[in-house]
XYZ file of N, CA, C and O in Angstrom:
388
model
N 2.331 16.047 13.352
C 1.158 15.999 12.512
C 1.206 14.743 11.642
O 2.092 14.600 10.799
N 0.217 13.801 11.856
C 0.106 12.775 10.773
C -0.222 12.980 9.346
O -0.958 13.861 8.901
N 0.259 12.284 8.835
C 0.317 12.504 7.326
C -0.240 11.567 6.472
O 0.263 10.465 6.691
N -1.192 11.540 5.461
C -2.326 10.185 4.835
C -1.418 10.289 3.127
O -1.026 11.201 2.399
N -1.410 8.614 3.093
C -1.298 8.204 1.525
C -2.419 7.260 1.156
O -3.145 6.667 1.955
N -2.460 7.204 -0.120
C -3.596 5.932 -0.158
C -3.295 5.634 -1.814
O -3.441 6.520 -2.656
N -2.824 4.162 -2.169
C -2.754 4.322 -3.292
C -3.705 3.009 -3.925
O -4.002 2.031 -3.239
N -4.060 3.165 -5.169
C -5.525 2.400 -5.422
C -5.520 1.569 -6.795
O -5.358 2.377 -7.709
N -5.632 0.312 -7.267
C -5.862 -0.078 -8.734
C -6.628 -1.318 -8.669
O -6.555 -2.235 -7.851
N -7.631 -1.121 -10.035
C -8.622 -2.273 -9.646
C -7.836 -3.482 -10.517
O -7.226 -2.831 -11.365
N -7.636 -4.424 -10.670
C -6.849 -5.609 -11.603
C -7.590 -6.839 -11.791
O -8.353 -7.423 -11.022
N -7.375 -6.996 -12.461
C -8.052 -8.257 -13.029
C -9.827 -8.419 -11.933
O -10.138 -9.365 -11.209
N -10.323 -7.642 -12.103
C -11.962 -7.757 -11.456
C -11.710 -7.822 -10.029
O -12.506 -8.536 -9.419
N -10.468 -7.048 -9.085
C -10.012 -6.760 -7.815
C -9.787 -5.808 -7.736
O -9.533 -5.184 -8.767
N -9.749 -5.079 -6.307
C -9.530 -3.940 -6.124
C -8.513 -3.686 -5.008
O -8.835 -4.134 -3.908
N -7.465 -3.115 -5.088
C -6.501 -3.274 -4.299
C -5.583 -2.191 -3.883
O -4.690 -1.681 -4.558
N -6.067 -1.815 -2.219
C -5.747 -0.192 -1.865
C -4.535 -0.552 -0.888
O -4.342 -1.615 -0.298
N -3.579 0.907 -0.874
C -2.782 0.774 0.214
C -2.894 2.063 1.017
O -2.980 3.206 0.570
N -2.881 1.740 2.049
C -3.133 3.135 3.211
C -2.390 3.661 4.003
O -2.383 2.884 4.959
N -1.601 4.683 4.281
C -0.553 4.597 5.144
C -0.825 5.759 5.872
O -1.461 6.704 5.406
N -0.414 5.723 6.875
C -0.904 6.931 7.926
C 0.715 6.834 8.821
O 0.967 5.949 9.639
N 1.608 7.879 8.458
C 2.022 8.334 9.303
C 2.603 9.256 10.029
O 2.605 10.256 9.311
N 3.293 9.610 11.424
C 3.557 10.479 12.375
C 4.647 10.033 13.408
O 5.846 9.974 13.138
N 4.113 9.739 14.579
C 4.967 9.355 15.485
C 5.084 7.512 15.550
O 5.952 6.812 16.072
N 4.288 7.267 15.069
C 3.561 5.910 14.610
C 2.945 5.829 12.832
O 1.947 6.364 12.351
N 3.897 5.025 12.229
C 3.776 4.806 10.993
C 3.259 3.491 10.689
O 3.940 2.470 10.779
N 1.624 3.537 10.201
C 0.402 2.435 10.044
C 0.459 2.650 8.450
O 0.642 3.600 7.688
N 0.159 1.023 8.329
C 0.614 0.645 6.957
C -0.277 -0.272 6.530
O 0.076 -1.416 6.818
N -1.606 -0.176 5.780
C -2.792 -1.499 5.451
C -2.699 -1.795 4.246
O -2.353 -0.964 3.406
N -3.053 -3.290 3.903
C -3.011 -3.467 2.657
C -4.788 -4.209 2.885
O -5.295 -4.958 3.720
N -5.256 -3.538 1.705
C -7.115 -4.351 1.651
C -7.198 -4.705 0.454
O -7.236 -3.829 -0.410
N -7.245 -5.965 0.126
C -7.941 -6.247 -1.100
C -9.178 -6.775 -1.025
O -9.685 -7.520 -0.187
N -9.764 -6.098 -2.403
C -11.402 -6.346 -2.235
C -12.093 -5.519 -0.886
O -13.266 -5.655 -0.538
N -11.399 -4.908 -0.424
C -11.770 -4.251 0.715
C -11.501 -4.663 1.970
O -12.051 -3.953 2.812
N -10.684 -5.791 2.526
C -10.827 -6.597 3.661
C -9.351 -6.684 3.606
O -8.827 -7.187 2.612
N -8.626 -6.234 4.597
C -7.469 -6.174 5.518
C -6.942 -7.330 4.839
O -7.762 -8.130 4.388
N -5.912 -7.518 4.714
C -4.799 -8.918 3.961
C -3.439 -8.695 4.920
O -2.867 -9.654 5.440
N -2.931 -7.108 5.111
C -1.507 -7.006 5.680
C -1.426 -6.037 6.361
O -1.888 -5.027 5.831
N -0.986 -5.910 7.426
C -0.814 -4.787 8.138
C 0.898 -4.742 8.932
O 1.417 -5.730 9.451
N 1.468 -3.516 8.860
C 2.507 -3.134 9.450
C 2.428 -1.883 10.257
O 1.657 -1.057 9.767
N 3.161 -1.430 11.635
C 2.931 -0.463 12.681
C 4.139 -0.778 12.830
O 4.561 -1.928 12.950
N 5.130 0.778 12.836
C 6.487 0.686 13.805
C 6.472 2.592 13.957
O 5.849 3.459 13.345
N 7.216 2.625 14.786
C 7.228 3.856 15.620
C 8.210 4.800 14.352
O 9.116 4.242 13.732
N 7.910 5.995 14.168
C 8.670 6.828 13.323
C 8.106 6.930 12.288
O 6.962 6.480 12.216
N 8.853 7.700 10.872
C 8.200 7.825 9.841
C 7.826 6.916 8.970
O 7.243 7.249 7.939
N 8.148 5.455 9.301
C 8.442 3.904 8.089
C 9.666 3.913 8.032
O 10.513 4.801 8.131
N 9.714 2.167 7.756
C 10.916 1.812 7.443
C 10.615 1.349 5.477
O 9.637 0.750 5.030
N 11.882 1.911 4.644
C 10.857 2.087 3.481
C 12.499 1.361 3.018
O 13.550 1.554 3.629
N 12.348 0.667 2.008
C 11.233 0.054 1.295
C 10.463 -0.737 2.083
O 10.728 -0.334 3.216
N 9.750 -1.531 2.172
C 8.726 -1.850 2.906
C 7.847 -2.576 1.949
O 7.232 -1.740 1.287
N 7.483 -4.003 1.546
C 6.853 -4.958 0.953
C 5.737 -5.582 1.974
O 6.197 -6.285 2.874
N 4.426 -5.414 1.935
C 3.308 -6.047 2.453
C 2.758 -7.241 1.305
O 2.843 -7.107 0.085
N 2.273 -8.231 1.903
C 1.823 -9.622 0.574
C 0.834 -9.671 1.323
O 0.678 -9.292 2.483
N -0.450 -10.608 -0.058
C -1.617 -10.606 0.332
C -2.220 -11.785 -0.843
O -1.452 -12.378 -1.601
N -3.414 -11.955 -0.841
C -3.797 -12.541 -1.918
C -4.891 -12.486 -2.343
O -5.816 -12.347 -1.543
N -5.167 -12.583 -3.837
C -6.192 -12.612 -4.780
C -7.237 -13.324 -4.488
O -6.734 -14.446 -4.435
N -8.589 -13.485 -4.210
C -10.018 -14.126 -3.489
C -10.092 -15.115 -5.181
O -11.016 -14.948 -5.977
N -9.120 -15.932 -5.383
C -9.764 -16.863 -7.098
C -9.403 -18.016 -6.702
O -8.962 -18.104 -5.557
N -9.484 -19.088 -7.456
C -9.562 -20.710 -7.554
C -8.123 -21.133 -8.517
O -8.223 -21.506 -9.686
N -7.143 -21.032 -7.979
C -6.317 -21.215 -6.634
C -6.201 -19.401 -6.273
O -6.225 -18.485 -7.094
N -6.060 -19.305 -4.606
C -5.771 -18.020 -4.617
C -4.089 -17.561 -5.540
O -3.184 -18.254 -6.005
N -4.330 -16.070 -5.462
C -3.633 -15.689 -6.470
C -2.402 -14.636 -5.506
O -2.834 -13.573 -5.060
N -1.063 -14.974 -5.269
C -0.513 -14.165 -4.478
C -0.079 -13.047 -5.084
O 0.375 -13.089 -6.227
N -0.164 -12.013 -4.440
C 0.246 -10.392 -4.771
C 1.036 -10.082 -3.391
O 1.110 -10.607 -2.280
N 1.746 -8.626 -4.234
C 2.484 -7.886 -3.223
C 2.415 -6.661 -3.872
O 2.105 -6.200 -4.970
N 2.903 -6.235 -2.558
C 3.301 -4.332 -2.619
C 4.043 -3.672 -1.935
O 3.929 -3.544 -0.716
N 5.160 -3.015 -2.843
C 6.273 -2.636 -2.169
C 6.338 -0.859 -2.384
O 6.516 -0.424 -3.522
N 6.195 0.010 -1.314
C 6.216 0.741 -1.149
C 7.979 1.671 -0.998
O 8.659 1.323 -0.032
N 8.329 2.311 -1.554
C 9.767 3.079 -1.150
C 9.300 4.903 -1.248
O 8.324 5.516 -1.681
N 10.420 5.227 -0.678
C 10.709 6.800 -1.029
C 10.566 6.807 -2.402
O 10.647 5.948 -3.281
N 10.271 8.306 -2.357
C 10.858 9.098 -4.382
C 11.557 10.094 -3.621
O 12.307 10.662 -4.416
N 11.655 10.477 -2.730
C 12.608 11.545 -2.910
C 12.191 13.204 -3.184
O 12.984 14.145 -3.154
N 10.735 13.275 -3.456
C 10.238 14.411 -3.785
C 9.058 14.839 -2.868
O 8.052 14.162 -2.656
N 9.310 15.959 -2.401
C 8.225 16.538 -1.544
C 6.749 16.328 -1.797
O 5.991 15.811 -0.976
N 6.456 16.692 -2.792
C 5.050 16.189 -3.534
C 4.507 15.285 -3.565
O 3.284 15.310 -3.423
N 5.035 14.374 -3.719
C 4.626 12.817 -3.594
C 5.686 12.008 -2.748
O 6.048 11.043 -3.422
N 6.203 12.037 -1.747
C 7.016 11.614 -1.227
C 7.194 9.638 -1.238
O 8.312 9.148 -1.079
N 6.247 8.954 -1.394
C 5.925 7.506 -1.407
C 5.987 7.459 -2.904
O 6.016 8.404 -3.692
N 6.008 5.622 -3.236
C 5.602 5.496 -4.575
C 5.226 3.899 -4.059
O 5.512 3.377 -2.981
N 4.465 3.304 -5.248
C 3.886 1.887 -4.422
C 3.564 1.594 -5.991
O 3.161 2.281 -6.929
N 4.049 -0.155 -5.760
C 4.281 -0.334 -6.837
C 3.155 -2.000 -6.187
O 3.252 -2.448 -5.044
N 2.123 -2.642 -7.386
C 1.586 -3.906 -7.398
C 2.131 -4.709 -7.937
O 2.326 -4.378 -9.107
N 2.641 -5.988 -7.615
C 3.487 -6.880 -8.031
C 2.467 -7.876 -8.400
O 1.507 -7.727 -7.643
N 2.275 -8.786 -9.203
C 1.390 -9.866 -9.652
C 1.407 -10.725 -10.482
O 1.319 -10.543 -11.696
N 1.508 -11.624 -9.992
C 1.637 -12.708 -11.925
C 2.863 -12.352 -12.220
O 2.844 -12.312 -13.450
N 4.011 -12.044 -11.845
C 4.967 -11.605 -12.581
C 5.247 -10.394 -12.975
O 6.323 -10.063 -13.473
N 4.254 -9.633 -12.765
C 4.304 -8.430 -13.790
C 4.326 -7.040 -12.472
O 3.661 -7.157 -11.442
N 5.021 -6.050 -12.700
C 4.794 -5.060 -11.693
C 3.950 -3.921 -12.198
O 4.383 -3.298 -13.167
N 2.529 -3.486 -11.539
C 1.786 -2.339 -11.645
C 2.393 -1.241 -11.011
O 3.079 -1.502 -10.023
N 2.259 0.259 -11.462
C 2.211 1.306 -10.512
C 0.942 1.148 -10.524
O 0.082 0.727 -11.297
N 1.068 1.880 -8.780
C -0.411 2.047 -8.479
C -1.050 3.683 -7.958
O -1.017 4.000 -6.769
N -1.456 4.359 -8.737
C -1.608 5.782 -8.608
C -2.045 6.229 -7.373
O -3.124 5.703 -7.101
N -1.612 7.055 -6.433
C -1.939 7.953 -5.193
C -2.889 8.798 -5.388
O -2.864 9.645 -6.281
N -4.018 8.611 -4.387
C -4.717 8.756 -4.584
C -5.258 9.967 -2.942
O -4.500 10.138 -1.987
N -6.406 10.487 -3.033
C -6.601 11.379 -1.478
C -6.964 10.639 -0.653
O -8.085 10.141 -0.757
N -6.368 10.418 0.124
C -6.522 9.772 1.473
C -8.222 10.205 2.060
O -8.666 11.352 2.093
N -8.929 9.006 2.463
C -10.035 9.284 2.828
C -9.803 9.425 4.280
O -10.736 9.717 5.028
C-alpha cells in the first residue's frame, strides 16, 4: 500500500511543497511556485536522509534545499526541513492531495 506526505511553506512571497509517495517505489517532488525543480525515484521505502535543491524564481535566482529524514515515530514518520539564505525552516506536513 502506498503511502502520501506532503509538506508545505510559503517564504519570502514563494511557495514551496514537498511530495512523497511511497511503496514499492519511493517518488520524491520538490515544486516551487508550483513547477517541478527536483525529483528523486528509487525502489523501496527511501533512502532518508535524502536532500533535493532547487531554486527561488528572483534576480539573481535564489538557491534552496530540502532535506527530508526519519523521526522515528509512527505518526509522522518523515520530517522536512527548508534550508535558505542560511537559515533552516521546518516545514509543516500537511494531507497529501
Amino acid at each position: 500500500m502506498r503511502q502520501r506526505y506532503s509538506f508545505h511553506l510559503d517564504q519570502g512571497g514563494h511557495s514551496v511543497t514537498v511530495n512523497v509517495r511511497s511503496g514499492l517505489i519511493t517518488e520524491t517532488e520538490l515544486l516551487v511556485d508550483g513547477k517541478e525543480c527536483a525529483f528523486h525515484r528509487v525502489h523501496g521505502h527511501g533512502d532518508y536522509p535524502l536532500t533535493l535543491s532547487g531554486q527561488l524564481a528572483e534576480e539573481p535566482p535564489l538557491p534552496l534545499s530540502v532535506r527530508l529524514d526519519r523521526t522515528g515515530r509512527a505518526e509522522h514518520p518523515l520530517a522536512c526541513v527548508l534550508e535558505l539564505a542560511g537559515a533552516e525552516h521546518p516545514m509543516p506536513e500537511r494531507t497529501a492531495r
